[in-house]
GROMACS .gro file of N, CA and C in nm:
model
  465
    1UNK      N    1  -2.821   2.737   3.155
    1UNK     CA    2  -2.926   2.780   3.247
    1UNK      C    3  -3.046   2.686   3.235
    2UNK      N    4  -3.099   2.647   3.337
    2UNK     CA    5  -3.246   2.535   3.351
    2UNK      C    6  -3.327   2.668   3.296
    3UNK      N    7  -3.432   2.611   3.247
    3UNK     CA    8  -3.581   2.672   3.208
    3UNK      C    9  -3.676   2.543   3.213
    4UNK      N   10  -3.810   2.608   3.229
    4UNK     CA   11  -3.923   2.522   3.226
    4UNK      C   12  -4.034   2.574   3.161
    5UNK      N   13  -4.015   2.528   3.058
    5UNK     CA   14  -4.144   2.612   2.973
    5UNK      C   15  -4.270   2.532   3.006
    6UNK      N   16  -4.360   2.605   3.028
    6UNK     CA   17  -4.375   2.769   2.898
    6UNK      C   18  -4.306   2.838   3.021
    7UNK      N   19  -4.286   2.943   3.005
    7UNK     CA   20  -4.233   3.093   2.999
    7UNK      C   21  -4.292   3.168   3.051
    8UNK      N   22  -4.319   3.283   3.161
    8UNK     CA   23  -4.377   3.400   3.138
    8UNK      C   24  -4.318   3.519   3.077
    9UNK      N   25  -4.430   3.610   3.034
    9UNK     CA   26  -4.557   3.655   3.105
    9UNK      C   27  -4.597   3.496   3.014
   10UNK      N   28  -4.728   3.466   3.104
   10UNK     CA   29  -4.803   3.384   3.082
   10UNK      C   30  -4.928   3.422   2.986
   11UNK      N   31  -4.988   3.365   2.845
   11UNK     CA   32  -5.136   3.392   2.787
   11UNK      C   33  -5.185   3.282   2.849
   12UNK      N   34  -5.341   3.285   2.823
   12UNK     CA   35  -5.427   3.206   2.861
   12UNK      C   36  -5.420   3.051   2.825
   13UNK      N   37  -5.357   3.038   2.695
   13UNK     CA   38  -5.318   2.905   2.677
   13UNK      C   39  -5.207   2.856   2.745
   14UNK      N   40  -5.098   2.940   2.796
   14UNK     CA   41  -4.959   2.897   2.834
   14UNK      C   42  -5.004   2.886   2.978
   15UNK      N   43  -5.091   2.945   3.031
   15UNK     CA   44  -5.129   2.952   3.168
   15UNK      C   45  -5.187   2.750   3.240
   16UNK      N   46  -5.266   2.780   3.146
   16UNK     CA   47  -5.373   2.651   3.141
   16UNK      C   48  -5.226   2.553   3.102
   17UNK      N   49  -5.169   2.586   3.041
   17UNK     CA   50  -5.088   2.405   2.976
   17UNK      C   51  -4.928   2.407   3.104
   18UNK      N   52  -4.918   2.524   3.194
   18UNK     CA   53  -4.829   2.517   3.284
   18UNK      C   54  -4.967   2.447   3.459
   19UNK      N   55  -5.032   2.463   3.433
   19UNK     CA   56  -5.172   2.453   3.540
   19UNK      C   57  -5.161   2.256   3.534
   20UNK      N   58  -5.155   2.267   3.386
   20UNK     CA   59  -5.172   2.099   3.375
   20UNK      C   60  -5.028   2.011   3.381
   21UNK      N   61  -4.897   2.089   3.329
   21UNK     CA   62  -4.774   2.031   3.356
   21UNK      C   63  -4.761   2.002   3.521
   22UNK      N   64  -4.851   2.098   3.583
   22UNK     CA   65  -4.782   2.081   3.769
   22UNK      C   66  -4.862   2.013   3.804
   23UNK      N   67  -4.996   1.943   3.738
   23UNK     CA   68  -5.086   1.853   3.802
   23UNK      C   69  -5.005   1.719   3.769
   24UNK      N   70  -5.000   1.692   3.631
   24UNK     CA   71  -4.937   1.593   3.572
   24UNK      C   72  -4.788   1.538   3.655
   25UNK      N   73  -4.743   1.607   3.696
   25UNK     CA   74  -4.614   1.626   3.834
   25UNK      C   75  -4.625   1.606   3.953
   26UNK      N   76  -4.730   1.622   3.953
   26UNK     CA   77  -4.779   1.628   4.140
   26UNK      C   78  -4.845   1.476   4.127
   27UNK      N   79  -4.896   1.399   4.034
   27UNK     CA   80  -5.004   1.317   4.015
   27UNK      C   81  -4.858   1.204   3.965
   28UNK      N   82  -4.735   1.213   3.966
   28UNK     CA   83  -4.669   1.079   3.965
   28UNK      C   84  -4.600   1.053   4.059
   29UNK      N   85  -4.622   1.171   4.168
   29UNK     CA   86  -4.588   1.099   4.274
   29UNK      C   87  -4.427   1.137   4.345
   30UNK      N   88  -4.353   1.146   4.246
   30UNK     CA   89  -4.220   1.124   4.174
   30UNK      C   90  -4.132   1.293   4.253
   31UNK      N   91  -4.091   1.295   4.424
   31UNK     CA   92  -4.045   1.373   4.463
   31UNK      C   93  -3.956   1.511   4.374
   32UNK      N   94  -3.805   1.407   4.330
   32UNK     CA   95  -3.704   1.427   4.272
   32UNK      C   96  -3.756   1.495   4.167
   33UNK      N   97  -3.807   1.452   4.035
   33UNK     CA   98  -3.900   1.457   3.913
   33UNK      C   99  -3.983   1.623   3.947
   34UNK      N  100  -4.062   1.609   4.041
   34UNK     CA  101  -4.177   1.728   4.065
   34UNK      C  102  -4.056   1.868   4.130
   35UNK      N  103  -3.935   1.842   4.196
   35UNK     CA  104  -3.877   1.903   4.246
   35UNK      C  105  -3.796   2.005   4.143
   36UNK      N  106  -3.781   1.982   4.057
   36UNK     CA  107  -3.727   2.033   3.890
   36UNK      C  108  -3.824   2.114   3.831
   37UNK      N  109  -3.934   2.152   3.879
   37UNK     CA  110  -3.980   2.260   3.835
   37UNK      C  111  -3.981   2.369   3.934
   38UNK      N  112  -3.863   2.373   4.061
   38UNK     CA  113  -3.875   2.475   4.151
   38UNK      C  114  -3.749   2.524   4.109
   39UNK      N  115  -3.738   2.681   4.120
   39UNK     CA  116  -3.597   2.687   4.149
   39UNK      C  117  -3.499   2.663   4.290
   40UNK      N  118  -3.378   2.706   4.305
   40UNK     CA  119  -3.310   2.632   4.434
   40UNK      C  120  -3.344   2.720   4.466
   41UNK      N  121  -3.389   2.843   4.519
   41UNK     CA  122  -3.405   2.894   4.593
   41UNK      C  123  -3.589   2.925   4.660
   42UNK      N  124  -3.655   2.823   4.580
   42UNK     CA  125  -3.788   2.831   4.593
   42UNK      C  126  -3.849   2.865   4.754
   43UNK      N  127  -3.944   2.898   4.800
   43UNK     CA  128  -4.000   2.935   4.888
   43UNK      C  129  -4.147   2.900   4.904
   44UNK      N  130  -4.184   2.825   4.991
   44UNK     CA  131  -4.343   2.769   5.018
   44UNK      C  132  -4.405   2.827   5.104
   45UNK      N  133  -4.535   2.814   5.146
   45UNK     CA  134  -4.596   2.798   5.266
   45UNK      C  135  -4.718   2.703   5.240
   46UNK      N  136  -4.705   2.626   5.259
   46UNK     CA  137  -4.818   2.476   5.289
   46UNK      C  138  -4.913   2.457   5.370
   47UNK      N  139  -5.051   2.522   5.381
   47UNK     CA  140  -5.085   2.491   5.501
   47UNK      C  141  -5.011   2.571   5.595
   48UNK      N  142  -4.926   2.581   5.705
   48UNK     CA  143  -4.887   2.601   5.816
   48UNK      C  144  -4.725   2.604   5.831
   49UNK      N  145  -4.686   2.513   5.715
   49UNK     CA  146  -4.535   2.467   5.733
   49UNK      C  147  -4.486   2.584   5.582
   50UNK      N  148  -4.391   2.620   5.625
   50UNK     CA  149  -4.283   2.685   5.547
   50UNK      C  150  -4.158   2.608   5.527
   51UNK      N  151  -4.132   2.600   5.373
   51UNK     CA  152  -4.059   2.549   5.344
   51UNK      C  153  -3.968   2.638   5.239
   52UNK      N  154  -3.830   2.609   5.248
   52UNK     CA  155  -3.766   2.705   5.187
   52UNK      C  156  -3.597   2.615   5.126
   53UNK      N  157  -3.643   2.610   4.953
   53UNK     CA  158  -3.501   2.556   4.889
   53UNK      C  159  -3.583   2.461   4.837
   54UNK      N  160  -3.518   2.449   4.751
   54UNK     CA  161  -3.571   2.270   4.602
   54UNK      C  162  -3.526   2.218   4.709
   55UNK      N  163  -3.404   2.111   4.759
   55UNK     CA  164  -3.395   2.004   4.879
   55UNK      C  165  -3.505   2.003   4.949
   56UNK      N  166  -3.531   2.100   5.032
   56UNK     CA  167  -3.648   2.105   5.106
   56UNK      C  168  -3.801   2.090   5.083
   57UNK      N  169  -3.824   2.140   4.957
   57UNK     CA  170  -3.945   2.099   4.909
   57UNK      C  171  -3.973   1.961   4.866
   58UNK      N  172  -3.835   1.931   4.815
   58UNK     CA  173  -3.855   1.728   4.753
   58UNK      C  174  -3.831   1.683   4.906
   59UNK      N  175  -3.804   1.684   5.002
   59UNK     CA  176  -3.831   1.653   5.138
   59UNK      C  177  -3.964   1.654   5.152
   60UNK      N  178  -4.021   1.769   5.184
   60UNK     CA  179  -4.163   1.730   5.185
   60UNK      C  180  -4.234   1.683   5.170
   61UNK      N  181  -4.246   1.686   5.000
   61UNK     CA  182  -4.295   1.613   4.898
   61UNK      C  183  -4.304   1.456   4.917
   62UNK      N  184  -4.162   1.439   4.973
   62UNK     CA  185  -4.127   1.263   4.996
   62UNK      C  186  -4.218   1.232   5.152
   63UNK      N  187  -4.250   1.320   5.198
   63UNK     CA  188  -4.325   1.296   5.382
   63UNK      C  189  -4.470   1.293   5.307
   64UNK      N  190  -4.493   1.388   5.225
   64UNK     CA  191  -4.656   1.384   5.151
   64UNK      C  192  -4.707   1.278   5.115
   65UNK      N  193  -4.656   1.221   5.036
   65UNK     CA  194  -4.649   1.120   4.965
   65UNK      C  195  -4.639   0.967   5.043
   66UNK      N  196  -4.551   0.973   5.140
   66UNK     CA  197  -4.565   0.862   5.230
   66UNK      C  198  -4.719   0.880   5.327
   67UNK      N  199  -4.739   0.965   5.350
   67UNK     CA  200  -4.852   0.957   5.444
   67UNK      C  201  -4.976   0.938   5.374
   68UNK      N  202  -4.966   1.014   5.245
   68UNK     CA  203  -5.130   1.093   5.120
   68UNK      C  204  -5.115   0.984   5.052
   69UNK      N  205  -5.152   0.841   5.087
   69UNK     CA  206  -5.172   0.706   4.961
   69UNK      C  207  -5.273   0.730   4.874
   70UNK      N  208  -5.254   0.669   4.756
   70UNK     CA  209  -5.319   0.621   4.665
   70UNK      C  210  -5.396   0.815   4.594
   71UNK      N  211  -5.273   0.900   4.620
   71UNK     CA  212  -5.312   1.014   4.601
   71UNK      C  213  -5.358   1.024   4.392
   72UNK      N  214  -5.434   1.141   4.410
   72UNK     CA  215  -5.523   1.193   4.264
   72UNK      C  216  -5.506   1.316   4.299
   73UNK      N  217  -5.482   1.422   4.175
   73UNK     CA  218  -5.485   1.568   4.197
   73UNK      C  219  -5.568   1.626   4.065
   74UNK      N  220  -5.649   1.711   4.112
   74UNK     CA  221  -5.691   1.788   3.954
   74UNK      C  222  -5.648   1.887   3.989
   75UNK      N  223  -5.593   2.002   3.898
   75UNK     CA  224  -5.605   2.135   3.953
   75UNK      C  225  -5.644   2.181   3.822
   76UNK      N  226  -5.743   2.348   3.859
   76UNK     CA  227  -5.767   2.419   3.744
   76UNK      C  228  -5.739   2.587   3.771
   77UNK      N  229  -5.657   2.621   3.636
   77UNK     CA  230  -5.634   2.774   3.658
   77UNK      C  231  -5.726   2.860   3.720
   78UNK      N  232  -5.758   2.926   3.805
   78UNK     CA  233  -5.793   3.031   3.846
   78UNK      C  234  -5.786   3.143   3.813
   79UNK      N  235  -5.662   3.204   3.792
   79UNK     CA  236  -5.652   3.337   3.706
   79UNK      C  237  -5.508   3.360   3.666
   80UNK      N  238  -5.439   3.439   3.589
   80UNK     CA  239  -5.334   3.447   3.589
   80UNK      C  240  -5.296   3.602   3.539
   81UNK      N  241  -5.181   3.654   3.577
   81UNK     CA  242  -5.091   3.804   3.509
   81UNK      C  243  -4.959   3.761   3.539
   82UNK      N  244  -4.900   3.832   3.407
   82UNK     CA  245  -4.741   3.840   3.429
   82UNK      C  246  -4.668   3.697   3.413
   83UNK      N  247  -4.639   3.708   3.552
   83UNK     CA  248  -4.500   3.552   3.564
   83UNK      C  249  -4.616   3.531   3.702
   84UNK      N  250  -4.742   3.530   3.713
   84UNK     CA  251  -4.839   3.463   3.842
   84UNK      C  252  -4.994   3.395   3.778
   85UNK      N  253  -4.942   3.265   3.869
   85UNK     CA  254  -5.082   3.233   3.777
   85UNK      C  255  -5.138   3.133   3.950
   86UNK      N  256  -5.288   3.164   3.979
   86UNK     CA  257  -5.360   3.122   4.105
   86UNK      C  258  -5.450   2.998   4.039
   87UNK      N  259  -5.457   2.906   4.118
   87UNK     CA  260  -5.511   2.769   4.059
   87UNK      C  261  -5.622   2.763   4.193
   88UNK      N  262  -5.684   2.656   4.156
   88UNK     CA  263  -5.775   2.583   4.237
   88UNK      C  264  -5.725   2.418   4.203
   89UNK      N  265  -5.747   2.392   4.331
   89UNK     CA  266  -5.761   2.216   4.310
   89UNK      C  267  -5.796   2.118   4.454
   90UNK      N  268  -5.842   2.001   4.384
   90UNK     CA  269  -5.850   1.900   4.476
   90UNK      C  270  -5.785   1.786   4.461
   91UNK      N  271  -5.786   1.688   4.593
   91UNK     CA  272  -5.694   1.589   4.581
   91UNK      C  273  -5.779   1.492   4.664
   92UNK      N  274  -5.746   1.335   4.662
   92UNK     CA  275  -5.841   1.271   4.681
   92UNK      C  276  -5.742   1.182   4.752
   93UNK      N  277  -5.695   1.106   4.867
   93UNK     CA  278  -5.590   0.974   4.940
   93UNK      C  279  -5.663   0.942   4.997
   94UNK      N  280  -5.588   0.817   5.050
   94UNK     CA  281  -5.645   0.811   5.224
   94UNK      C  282  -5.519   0.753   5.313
   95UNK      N  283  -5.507   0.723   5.385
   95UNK     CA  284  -5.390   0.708   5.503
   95UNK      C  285  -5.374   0.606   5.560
   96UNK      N  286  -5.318   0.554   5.648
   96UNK     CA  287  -5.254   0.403   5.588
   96UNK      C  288  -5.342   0.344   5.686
   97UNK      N  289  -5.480   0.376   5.771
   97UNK     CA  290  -5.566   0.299   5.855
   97UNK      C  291  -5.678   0.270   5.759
   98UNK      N  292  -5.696   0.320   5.624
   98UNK     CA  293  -5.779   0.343   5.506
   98UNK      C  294  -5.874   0.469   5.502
   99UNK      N  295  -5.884   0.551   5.600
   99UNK     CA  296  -5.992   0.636   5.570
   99UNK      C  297  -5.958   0.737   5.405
  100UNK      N  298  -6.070   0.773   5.396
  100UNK     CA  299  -5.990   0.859   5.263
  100UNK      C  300  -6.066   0.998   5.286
  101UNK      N  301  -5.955   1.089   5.238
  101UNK     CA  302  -5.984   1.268   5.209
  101UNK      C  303  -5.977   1.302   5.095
  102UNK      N  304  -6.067   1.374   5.145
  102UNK     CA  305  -6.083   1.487   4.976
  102UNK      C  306  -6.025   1.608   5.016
  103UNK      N  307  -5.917   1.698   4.992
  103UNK     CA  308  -5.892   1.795   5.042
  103UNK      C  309  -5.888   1.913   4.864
  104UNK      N  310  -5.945   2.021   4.936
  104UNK     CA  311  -5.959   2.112   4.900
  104UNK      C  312  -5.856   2.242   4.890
  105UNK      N  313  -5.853   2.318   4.789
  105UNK     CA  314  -5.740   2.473   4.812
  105UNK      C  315  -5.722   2.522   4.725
  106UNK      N  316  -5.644   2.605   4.722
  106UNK     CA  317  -5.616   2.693   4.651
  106UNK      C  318  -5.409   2.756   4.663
  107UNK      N  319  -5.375   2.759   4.524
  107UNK     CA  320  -5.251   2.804   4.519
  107UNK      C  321  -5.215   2.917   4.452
  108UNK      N  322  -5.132   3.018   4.477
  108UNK     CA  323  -5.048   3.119   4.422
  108UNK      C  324  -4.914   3.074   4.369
  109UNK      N  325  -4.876   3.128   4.245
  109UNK     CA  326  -4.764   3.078   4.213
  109UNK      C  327  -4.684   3.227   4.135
  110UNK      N  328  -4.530   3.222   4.126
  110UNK     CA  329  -4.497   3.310   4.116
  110UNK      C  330  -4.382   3.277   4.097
  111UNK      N  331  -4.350   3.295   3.921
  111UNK     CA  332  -4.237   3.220   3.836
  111UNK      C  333  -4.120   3.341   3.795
  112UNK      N  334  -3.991   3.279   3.804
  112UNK     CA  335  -3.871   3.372   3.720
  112UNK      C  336  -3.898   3.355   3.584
  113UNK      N  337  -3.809   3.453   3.512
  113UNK     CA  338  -3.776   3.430   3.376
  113UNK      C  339  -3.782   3.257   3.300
  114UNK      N  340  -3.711   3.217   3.370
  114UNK     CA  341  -3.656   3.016   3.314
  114UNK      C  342  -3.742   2.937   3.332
  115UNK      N  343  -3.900   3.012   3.404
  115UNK     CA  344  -4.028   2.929   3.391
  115UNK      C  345  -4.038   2.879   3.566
  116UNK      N  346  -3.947   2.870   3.625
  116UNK     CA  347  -3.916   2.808   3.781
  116UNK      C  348  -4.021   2.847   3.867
  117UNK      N  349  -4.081   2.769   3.925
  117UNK     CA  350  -4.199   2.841   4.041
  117UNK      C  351  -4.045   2.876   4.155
  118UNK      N  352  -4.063   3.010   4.160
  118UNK     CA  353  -4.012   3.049   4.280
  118UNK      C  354  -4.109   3.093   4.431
  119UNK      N  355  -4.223   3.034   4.434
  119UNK     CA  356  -4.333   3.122   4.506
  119UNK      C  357  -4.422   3.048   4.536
  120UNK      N  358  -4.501   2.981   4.580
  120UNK     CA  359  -4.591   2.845   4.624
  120UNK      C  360  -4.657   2.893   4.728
  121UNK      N  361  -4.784   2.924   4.696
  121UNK     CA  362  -4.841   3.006   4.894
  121UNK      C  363  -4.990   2.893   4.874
  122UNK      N  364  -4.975   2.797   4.919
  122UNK     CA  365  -5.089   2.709   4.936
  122UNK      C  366  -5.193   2.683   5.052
  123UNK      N  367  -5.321   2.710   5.010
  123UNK     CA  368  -5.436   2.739   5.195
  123UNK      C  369  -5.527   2.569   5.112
  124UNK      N  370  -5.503   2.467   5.228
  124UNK     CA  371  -5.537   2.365   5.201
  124UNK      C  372  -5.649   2.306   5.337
  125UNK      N  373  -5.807   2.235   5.308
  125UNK     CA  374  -5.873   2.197   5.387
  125UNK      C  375  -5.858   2.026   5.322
  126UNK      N  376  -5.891   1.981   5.445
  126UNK     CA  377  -5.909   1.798   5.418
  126UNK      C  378  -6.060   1.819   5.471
  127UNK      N  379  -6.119   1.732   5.376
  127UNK     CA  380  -6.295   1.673   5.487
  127UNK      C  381  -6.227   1.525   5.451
  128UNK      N  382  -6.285   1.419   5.534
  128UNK     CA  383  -6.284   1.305   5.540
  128UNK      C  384  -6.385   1.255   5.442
  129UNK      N  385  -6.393   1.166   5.376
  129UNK     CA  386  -6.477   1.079   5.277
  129UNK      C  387  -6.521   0.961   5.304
  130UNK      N  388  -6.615   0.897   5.256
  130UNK     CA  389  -6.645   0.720   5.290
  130UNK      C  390  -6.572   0.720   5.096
  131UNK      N  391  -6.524   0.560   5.097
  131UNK     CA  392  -6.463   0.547   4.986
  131UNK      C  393  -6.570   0.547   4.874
  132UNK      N  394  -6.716   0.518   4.886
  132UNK     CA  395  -6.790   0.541   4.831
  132UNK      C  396  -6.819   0.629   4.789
  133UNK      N  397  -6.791   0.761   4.829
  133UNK     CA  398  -6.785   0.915   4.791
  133UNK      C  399  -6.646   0.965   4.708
  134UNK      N  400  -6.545   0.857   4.633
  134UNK     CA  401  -6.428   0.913   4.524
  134UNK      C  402  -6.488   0.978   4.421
  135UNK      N  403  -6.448   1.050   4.401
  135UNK     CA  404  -6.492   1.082   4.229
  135UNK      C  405  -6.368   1.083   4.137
  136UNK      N  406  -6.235   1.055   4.172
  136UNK     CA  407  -6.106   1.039   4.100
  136UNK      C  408  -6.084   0.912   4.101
  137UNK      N  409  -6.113   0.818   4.025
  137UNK     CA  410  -6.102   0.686   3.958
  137UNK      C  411  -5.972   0.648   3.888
  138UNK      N  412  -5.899   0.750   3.850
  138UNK     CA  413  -5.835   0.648   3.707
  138UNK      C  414  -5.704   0.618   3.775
  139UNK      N  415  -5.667   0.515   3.664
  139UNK     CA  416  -5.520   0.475   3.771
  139UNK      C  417  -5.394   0.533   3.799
  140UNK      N  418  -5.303   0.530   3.928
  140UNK     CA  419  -5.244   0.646   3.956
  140UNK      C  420  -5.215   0.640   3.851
  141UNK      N  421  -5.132   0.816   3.854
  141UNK     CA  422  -5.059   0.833   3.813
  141UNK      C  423  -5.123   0.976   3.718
  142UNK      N  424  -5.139   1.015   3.553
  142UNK     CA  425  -5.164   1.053   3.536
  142UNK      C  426  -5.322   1.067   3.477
  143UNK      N  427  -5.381   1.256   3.467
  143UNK     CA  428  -5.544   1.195   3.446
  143UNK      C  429  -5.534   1.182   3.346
  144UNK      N  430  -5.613   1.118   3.304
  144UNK     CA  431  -5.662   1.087   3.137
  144UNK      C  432  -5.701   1.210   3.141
  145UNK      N  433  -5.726   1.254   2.974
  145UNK     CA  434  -5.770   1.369   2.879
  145UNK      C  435  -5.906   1.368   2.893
  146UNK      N  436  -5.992   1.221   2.875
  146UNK     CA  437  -6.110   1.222   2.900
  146UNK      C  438  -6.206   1.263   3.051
  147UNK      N  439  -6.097   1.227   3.146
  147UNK     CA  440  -6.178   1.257   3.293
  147UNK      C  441  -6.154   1.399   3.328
  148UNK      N  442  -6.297   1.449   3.387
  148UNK     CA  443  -6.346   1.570   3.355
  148UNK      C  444  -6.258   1.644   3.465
  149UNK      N  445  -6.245   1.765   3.442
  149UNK     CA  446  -6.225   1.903   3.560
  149UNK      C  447  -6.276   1.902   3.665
  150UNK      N  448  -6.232   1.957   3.733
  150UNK     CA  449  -6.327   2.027   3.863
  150UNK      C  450  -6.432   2.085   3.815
  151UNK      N  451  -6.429   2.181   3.766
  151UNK     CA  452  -6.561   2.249   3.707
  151UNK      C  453  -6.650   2.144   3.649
  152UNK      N  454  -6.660   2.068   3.538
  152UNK     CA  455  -6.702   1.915   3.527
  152UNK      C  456  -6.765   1.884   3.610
  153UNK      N  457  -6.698   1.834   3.684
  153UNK     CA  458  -6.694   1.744   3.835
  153UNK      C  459  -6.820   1.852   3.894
  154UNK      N  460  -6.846   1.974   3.903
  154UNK     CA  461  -6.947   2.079   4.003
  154UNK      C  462  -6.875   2.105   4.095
  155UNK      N  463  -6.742   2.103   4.088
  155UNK     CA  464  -6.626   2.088   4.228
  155UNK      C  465  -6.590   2.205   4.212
   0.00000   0.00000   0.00000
């Protein structure tokens, strides 16, 4: 049987170090890779689009990713009970004419036993940015330990 620890029910530490495994995932980019922490039968809603099945989500993921360049993600726990834990986060690209977004949101998540997000309900805003306005600097991929939170950040 797949598992993805940590585990629920979730404590406050297991909450926070599963908050930072899905940033650290989302932040390489890496469809296939990020798609292994869903189960096959996972279920989204993105914004507007519903998506439904691991295939389908690393689909997405692979359209995200082609369009969202030079993407950065922080996310920080929000709250958590049980096998559900609600995050906040932002993300920082821009698109292949160069403008860049900062988009804003918030996620619900809602895990089986084996750790699997079976549950993804994401409400996402973009504002547009001048590149002079980044505040996610470091190079893709993953954040350093040292660069601060959202909360940090006043975000």
């Amino acid at each position: 049987m797949e598992t993805r620890p940590p585990l629920p029910p979730f404590t406050l530490d297991s909450a926070i170090e599963k908050v930072r495994l899905a940033e650290d995932g989302w932040n390489s980019r890496d469809p296939e890779r990020v798609g292994l922490a869903y189960s096959l039968d996972t279920r989204w809603r993105n914004r507007a689009e519903f998506v439904e099945g691991r295939d389908a989500a690393v689909a997405f993921l692979r359209r995200k990713w082609n369009r969202e360049l030079e993407y950065r993600l922080i996310k920080e726990l929000w709250a958590f009970e049980g096998r559900r834990i609600a995050v906040r986060f932002a993300y920082e690209w821009r698109d292949d004419s160069g403008q860049w977004y900062r988009s804003y949101g918030n996620e619900n998540w809602e895990f089986g036993d084996d750790g699997l997000m079976r549950l993804r309900l994401a409400s996402i805003n973009d504002r547009p940015i001048a590149e002079s306005e980044r505040r996610f600097h470091w190079p893709q991929g993953r954040r350093p330990d040292d660069h601060p939170g959202l909360s940090e950040l006043g975000m």
